PDB file of C-alpha atoms and ligand atoms in Angstrom:
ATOM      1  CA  UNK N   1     -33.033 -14.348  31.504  1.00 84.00           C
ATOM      2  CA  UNK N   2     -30.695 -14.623  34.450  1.00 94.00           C
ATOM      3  CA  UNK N   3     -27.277 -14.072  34.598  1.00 97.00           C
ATOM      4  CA  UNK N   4     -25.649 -16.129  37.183  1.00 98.00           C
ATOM      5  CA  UNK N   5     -21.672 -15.943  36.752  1.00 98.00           C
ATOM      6  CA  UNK N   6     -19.747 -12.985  34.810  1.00 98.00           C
ATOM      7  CA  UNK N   7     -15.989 -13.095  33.877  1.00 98.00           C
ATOM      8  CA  UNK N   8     -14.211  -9.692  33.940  1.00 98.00           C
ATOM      9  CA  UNK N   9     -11.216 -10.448  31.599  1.00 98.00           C
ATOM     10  CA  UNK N  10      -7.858  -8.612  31.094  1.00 98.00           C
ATOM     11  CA  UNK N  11      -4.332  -9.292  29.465  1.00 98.00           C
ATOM     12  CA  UNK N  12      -5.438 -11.416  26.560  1.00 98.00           C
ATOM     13  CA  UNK N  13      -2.842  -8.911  25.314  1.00 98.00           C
ATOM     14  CA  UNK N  14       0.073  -8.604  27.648  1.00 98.00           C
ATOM     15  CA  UNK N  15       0.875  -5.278  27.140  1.00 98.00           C
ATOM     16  CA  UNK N  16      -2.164  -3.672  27.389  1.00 98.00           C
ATOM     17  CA  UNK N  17      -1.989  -2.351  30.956  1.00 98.00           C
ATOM     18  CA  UNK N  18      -4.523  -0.723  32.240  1.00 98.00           C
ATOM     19  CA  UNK N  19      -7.543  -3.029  32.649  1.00 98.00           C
ATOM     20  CA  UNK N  20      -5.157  -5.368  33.883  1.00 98.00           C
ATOM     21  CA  UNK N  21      -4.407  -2.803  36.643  1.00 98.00           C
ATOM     22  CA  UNK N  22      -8.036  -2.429  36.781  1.00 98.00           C
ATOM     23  CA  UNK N  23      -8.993  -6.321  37.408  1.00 98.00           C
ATOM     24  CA  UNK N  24      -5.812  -6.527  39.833  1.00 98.00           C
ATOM     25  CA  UNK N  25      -7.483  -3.844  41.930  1.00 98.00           C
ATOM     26  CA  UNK N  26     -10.298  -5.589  42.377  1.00 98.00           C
ATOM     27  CA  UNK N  27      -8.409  -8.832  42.776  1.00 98.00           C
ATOM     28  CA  UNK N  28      -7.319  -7.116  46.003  1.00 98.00           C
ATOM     29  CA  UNK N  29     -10.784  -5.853  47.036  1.00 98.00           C
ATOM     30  CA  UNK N  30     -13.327  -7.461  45.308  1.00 97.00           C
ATOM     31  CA  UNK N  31     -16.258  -5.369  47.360  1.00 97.00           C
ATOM     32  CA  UNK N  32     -16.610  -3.134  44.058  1.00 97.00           C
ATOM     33  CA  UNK N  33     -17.405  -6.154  42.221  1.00 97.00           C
ATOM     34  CA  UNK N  34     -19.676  -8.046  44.506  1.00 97.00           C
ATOM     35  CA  UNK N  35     -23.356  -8.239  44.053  1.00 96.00           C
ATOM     36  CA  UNK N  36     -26.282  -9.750  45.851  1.00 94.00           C
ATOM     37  CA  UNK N  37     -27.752 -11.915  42.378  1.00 96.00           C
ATOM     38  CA  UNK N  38     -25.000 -13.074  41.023  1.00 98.00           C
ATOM     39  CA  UNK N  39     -20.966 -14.085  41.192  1.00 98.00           C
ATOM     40  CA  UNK N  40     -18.198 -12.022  39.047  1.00 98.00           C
ATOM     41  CA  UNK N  41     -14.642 -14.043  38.287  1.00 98.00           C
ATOM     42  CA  UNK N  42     -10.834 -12.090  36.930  1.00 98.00           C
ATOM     43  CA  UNK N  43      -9.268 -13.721  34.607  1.00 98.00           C
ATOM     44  CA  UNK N  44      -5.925 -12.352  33.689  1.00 98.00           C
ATOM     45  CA  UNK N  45      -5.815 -14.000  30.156  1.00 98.00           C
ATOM     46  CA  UNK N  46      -2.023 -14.038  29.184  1.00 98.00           C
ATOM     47  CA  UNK N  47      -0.015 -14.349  32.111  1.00 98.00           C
ATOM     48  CA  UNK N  48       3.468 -15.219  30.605  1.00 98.00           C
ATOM     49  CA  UNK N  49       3.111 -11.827  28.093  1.00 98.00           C
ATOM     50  CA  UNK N  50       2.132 -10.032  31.085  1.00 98.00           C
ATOM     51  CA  UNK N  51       4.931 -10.487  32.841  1.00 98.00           C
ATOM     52  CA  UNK N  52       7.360 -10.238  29.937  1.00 98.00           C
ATOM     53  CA  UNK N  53       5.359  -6.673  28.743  1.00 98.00           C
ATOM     54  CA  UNK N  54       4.527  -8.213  25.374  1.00 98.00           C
ATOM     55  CA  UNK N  55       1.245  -8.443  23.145  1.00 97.00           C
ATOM     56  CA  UNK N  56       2.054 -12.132  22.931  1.00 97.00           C
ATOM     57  CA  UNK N  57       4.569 -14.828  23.281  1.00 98.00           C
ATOM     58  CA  UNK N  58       4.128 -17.180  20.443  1.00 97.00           C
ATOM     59  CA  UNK N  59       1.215 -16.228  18.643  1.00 97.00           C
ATOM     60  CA  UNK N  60      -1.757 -13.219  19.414  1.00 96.00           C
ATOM     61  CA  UNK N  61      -4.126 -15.148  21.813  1.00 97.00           C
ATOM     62  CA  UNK N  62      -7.148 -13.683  20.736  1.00 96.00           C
ATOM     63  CA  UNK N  63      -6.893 -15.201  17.441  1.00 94.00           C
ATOM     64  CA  UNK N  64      -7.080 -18.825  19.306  1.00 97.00           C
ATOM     65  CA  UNK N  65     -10.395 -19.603  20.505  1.00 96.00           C
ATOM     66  CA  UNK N  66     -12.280 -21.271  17.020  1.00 94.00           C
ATOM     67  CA  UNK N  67     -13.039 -24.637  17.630  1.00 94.00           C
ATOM     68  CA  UNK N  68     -10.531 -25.793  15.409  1.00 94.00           C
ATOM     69  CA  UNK N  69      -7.597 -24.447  17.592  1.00 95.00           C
ATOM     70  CA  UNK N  70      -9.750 -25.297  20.681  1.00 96.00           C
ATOM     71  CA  UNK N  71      -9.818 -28.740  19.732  1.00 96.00           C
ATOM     72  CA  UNK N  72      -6.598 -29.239  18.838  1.00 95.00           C
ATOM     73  CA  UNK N  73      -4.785 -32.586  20.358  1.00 96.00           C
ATOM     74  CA  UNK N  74      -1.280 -31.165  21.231  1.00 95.00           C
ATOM     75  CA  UNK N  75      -0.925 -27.769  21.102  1.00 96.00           C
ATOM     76  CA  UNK N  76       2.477 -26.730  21.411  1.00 96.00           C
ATOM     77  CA  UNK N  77       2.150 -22.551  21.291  1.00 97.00           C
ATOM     78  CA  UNK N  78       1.696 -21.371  24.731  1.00 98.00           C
ATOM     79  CA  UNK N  79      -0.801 -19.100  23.570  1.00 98.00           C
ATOM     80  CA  UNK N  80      -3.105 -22.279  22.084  1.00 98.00           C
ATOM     81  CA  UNK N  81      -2.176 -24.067  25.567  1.00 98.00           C
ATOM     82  CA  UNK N  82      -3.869 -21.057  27.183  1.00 98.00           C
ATOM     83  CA  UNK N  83      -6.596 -20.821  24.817  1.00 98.00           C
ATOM     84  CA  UNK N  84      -7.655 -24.545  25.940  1.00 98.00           C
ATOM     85  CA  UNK N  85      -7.322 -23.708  29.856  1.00 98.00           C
ATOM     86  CA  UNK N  86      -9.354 -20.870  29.565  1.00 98.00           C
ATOM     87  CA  UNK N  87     -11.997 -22.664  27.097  1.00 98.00           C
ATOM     88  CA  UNK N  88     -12.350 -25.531  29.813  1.00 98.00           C
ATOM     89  CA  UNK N  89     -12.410 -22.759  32.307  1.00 98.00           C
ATOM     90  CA  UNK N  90     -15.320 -20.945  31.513  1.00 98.00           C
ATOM     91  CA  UNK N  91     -17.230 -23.780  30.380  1.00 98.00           C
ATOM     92  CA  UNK N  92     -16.734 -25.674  33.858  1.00 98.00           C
ATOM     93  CA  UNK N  93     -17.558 -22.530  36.145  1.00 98.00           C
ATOM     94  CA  UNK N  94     -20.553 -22.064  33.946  1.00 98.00           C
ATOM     95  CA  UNK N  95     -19.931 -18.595  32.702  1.00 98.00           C
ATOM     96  CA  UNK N  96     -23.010 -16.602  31.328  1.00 97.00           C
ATOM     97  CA  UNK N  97     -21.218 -13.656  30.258  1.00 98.00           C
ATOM     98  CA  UNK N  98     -18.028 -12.746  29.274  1.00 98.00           C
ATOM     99  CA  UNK N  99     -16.235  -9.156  29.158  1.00 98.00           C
ATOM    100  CA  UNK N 100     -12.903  -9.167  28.149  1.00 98.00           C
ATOM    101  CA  UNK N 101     -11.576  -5.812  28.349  1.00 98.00           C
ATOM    102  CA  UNK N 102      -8.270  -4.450  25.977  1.00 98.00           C
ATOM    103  CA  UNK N 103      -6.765  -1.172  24.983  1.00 98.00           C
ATOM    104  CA  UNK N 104      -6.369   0.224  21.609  1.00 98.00           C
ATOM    105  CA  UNK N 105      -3.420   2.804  20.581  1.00 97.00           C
ATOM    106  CA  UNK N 106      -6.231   5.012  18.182  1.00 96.00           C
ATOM    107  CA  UNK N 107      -6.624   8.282  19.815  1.00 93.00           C
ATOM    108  CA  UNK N 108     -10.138   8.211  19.123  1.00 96.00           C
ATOM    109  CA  UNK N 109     -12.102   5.018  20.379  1.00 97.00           C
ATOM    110  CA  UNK N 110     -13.067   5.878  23.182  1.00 98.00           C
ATOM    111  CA  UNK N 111     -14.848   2.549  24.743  1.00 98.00           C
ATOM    112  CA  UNK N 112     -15.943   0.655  21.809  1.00 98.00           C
ATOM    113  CA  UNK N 113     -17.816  -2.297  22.471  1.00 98.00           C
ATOM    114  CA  UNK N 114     -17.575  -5.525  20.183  1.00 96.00           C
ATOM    115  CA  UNK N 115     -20.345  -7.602  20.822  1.00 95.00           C
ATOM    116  CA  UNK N 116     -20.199 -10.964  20.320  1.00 87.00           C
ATOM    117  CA  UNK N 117     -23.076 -11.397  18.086  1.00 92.00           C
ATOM    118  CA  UNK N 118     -26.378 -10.077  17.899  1.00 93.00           C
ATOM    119  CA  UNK N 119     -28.524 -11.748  20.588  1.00 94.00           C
ATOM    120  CA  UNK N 120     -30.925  -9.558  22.112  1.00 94.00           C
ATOM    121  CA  UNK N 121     -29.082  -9.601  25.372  1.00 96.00           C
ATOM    122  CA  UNK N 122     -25.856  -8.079  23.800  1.00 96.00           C
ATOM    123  CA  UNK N 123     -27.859  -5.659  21.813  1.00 96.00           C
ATOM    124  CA  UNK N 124     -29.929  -4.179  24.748  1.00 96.00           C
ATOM    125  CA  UNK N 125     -27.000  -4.367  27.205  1.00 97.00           C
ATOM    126  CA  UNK N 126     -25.046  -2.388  24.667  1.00 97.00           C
ATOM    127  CA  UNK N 127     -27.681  -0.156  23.784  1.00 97.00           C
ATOM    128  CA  UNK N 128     -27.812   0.579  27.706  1.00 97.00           C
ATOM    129  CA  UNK N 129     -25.030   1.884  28.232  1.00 98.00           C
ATOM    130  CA  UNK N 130     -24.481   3.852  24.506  1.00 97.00           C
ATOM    131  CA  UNK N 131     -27.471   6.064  26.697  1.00 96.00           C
ATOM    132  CA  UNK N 132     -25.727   6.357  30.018  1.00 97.00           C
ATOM    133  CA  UNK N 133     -22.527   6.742  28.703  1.00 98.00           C
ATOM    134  CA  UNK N 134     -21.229   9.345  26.514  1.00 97.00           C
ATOM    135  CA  UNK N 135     -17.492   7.578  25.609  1.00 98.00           C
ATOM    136  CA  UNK N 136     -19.606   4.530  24.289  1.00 98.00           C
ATOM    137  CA  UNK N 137     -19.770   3.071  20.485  1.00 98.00           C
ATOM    138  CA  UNK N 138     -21.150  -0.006  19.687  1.00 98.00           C
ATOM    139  CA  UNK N 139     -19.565  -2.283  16.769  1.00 97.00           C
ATOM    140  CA  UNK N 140     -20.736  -5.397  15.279  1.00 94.00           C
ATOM    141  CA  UNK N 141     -19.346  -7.550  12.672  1.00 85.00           C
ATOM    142  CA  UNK N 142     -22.520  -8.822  11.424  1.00 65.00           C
ATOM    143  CA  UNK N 143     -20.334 -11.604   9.130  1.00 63.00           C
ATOM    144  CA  UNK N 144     -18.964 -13.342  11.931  1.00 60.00           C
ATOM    145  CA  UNK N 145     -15.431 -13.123  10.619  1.00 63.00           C
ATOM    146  CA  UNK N 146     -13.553 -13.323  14.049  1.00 63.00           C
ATOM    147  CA  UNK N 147     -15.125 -15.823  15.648  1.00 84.00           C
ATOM    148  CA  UNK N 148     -11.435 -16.938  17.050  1.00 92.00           C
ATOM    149  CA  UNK N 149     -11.717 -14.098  19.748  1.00 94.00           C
ATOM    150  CA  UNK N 150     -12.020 -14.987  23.687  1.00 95.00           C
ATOM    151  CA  UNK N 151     -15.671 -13.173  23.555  1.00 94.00           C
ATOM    152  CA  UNK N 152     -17.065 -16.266  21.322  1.00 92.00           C
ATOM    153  CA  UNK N 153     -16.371 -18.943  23.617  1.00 95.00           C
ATOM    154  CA  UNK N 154     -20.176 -18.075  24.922  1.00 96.00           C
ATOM    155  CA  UNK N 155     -23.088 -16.369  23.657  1.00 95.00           C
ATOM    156  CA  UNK N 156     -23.647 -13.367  25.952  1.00 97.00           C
ATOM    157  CA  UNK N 157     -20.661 -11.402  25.951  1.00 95.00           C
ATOM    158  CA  UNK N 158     -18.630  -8.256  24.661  1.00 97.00           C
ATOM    159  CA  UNK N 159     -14.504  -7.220  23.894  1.00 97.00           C
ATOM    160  CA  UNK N 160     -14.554  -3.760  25.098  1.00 98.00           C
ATOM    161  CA  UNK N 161     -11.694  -1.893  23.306  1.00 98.00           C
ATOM    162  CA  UNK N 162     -10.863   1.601  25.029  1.00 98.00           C
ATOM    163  CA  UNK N 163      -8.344   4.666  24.053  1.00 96.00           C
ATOM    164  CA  UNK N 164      -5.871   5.540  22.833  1.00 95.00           C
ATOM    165  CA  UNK N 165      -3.573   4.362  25.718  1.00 98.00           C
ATOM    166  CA  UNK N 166       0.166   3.569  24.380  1.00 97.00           C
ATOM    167  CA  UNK N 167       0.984  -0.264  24.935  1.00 97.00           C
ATOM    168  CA  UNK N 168       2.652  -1.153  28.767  1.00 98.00           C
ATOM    169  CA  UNK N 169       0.736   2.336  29.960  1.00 98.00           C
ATOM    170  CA  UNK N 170      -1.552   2.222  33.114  1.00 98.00           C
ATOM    171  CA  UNK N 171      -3.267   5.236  32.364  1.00 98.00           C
ATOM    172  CA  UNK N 172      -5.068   6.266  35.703  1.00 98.00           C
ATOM    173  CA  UNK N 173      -7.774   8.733  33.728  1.00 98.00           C
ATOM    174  CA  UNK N 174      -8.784   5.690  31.710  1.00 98.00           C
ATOM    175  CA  UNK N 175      -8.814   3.208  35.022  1.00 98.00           C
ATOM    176  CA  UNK N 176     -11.052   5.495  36.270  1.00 98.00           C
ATOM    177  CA  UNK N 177     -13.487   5.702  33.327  1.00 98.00           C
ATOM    178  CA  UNK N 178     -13.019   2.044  32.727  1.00 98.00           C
ATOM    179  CA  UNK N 179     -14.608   1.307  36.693  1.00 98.00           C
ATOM    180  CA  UNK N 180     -17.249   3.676  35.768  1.00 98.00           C
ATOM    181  CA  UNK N 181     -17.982   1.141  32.923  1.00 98.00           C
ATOM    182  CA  UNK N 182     -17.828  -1.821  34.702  1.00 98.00           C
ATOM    183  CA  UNK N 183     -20.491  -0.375  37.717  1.00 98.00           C
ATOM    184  CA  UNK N 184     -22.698   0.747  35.035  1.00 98.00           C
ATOM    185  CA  UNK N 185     -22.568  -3.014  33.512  1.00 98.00           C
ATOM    186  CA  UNK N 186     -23.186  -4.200  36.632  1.00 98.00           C
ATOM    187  CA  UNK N 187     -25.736  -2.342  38.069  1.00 97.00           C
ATOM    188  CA  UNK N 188     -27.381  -3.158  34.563  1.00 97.00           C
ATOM    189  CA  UNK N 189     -27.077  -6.920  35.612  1.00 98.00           C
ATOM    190  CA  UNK N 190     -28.347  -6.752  38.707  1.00 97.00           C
ATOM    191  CA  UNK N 191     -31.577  -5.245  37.846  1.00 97.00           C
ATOM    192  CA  UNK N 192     -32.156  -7.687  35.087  1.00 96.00           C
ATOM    193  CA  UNK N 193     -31.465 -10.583  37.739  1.00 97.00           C
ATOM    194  CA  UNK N 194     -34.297  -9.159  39.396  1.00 96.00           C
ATOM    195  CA  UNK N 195     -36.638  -8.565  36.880  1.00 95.00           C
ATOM    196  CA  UNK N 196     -36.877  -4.944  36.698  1.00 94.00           C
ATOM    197  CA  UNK N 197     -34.942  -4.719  33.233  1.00 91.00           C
ATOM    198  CA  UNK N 198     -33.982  -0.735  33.142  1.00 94.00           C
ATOM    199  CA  UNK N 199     -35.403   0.759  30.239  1.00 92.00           C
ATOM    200  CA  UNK N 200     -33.181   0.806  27.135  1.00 93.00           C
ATOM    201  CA  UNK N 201     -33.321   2.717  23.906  1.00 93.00           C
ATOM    202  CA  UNK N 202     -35.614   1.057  21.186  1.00 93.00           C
ATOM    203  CA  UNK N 203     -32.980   2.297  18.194  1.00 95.00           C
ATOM    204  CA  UNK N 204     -29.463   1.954  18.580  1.00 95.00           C
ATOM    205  CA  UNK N 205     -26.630   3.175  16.348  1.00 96.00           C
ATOM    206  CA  UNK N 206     -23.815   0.373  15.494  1.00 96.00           C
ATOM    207  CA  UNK N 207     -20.985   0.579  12.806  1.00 97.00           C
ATOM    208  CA  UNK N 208     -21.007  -2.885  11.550  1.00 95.00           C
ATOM    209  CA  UNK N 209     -17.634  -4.123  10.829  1.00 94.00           C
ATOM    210  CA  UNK N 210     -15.910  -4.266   7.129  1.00 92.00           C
ATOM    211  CA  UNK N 211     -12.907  -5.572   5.868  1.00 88.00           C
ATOM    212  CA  UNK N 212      -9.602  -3.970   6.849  1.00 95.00           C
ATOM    213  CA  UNK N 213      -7.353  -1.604   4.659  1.00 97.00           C
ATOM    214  CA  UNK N 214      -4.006  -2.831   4.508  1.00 98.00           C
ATOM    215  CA  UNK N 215      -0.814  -0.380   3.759  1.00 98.00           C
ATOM    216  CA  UNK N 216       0.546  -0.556   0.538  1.00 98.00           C
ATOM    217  CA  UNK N 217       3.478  -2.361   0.124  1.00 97.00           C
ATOM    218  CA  UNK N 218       6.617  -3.169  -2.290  1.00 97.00           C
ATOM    219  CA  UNK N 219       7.844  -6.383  -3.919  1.00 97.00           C
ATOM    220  CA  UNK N 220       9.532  -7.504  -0.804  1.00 97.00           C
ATOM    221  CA  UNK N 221       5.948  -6.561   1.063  1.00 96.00           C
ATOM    222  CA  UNK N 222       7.550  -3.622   3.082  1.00 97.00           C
ATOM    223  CA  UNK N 223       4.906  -1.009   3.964  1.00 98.00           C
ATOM    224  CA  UNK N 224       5.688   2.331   1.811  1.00 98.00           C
ATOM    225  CA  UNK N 225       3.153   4.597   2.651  1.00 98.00           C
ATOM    226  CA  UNK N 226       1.512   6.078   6.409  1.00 98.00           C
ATOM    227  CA  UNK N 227      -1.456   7.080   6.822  1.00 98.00           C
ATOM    228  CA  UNK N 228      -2.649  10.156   5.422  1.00 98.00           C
ATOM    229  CA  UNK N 229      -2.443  12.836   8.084  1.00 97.00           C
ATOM    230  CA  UNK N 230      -6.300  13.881   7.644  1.00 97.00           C
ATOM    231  CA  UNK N 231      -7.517  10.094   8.918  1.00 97.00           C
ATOM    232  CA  UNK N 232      -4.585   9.589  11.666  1.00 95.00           C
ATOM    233  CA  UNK N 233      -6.422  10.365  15.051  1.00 94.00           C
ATOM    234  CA  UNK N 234      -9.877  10.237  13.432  1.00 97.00           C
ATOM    235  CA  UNK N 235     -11.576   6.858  14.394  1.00 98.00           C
ATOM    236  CA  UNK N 236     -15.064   6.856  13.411  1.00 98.00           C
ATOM    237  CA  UNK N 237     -15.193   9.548  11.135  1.00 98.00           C
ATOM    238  CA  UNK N 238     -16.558   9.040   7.284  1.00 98.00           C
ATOM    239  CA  UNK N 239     -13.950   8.358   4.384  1.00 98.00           C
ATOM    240  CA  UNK N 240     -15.419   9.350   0.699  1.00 98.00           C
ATOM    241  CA  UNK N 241     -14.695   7.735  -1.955  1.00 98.00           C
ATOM    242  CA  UNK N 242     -11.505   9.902  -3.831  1.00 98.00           C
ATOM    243  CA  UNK N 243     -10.129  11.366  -0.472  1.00 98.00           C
ATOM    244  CA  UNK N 244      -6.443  10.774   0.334  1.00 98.00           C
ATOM    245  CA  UNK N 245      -5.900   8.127   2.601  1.00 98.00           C
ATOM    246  CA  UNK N 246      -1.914   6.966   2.528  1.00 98.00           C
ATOM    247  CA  UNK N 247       0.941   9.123   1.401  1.00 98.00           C
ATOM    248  CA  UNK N 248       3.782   7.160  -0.162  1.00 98.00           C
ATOM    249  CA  UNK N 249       7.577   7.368   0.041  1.00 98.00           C
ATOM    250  CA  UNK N 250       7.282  10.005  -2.866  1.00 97.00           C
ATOM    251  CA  UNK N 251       5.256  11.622  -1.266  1.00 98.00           C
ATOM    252  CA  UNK N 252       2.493  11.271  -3.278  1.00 98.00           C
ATOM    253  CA  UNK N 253      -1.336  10.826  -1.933  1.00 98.00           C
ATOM    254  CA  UNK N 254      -3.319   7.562  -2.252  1.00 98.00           C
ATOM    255  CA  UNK N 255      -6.719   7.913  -3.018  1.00 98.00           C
ATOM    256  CA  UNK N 256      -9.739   6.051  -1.304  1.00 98.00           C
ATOM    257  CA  UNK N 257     -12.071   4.142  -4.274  1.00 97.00           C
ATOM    258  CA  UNK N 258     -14.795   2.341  -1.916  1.00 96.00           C
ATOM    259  CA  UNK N 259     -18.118   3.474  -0.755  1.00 96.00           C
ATOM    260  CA  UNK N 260     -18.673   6.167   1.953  1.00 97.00           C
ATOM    261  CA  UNK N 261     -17.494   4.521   4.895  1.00 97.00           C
ATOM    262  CA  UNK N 262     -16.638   5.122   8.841  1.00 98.00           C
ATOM    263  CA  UNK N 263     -12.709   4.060  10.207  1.00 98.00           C
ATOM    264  CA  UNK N 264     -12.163   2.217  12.907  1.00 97.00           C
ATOM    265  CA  UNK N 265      -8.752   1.366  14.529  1.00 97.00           C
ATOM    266  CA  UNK N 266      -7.143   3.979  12.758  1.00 98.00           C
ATOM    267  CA  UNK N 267      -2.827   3.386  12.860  1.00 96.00           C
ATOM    268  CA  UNK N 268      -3.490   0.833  15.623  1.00 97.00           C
ATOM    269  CA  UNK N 269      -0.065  -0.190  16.418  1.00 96.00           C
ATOM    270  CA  UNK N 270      -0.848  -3.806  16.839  1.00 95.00           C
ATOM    271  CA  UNK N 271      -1.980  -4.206  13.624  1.00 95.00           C
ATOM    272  CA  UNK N 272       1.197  -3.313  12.271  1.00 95.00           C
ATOM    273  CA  UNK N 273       2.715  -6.537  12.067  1.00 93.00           C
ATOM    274  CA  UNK N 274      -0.454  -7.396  10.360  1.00 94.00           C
ATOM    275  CA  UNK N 275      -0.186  -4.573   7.378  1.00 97.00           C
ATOM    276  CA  UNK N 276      -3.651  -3.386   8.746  1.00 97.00           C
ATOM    277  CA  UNK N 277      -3.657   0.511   8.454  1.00 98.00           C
ATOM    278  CA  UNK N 278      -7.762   0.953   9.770  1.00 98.00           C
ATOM    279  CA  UNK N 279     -10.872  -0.723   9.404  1.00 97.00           C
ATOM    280  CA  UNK N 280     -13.518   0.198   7.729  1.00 97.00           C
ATOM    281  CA  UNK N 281     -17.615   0.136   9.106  1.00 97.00           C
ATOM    282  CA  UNK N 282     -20.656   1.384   8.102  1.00 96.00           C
ATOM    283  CA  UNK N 283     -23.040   2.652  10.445  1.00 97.00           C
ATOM    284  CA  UNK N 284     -26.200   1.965  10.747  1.00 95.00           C
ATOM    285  CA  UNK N 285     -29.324   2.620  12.764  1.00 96.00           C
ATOM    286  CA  UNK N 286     -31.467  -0.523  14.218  1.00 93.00           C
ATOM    287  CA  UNK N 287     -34.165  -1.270  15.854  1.00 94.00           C
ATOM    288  CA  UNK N 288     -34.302  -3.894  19.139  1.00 91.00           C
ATOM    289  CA  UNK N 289     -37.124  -5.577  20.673  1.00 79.00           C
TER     290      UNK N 289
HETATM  291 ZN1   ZN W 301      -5.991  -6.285  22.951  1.00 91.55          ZN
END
């Protein structure tokens, strides 16, 4: 398999700063970017929220790109307007892969990377740099659940989620790390475009994504309880069924019921609005061809 064009994508979410910073850089100088076998294209994905230093204008872009909003007649939302340019987009330029690149406000993400399914090409690519990379995790949601993201307008492709980095924050350590990322995915490319695939790990570890854990909340749906203290700050490590994981206005402790578990997006302050306190995965090992 060749890959022949590559979009580097930022500011789906227009407060989420620093790839945006990252992709403007190399909007300026794009010899960082450029490679012999095949073409790379920006895409700053929100422009409007960019400029105004907001997640969103009308509604949260990434939650616009199933077919059903994609087809839509007359949208009227700017971010389903958008949604439609950038579907037509990277279907005209003939876009094999697709990395759309966000920040998350958990402390402990590092670079998470949400494939868009599980072809083989995502998998190995993944699995790549897991090995050459120590910030790397690899999630999956095996259900298929949010197939309305930017990343599933094409197969091949991956939302790579890094922090914690506060919203509007160019944070110059994670630039840094970020460019590491992006030479290491390239490099990766370019070897596979000429046919000297580098070797990758035959067993990978993923978390494959569950169902989020909303906040409790009151009659009028308020949220009345935070996050229990021993979870805030610690994405990916294992809930057990019976430990605390809210305390409420009373200060009394809420108690966990499900299975053994890892969270993910722990107190992620864009999912506030959505009564999302973490996500829950399990992780598992696998084995790839
Ligand atoms: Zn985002």
């Amino acid at each position: 398999m060749k890959i022949k064009k590559v979009l580097l994508s930022a500011g789906v979410h227009g407060n989420e700063k620093t790839p945006i910073f990252l992709l403007k850089k190399f909007q300026k100088n794009s010899i960082p970017i450029t490679r012999s076998n095949f073409k790379t294209e920006i895409l700053i994905a929100n422009p409007q929220a960019v400029k105004l230093h907001q997640r969103y204008l009308d509604v949260d872009l990434n939650r616009c790109f199933s077919s059903e909003k994609l087809d839509k007649p007359h949208p009227v939302k700017y971010e389903e307007i958008q949604a439609q340019a950038i579907n037509r987009r990277v279907q005209e330029s003939q876009i094999d892969l697709i990395l759309d690149f966000h920040t998350t406000t958990s402390s402990n993400m590092g670079i998470t990377l949400l494939l868009s399914n599980d072809h083989p090409f995502n998998l190995k690519l993944a699995a790549y740099l897991a090995e050459h990379n120590d910030l790397v995790r690899i999630v999956l949601n095996a259900e298929q659940k949010q197939n309305n993201r930017l990343r599933h307008l094409i197969p091949l492709g991956m939302t790579v989620e890094i922090g914690g980095i506060a919203p509007n924050v160019v944070d110059p350590v994670w630039v840094e790390r970020l460019e590491y990322l992006v030479q290491q995915i390239l490099e990766y490319l370019e070897q596979i475009n000429q046919d000297r695939p580098p070797v990758t790990p035959k067993i990978i570890t993923l978390y494959s994504l569950q169902e989020p854990v909303y906040f409790p909340t009151d009659d009028q749906g308020e949220i009345v309880a935070m996050v229990h203290p021993n979870l805030h700050g610690s994405d990916y490590s294992v809930l057990n069924p019976d430990e605390p994981m809210f305390i409420d206005l009373d200060g009394n402790n809420i108690y966990y019921s499900g299975e053994t578990a890892n969270i993910l997006f722990v107190s992620e302050s864009a999912y506030f609005e959505k009564q999302i306190a973490f996500y829950l995965a399990t992780k598992k090992k696998i084995s790839i061809e």
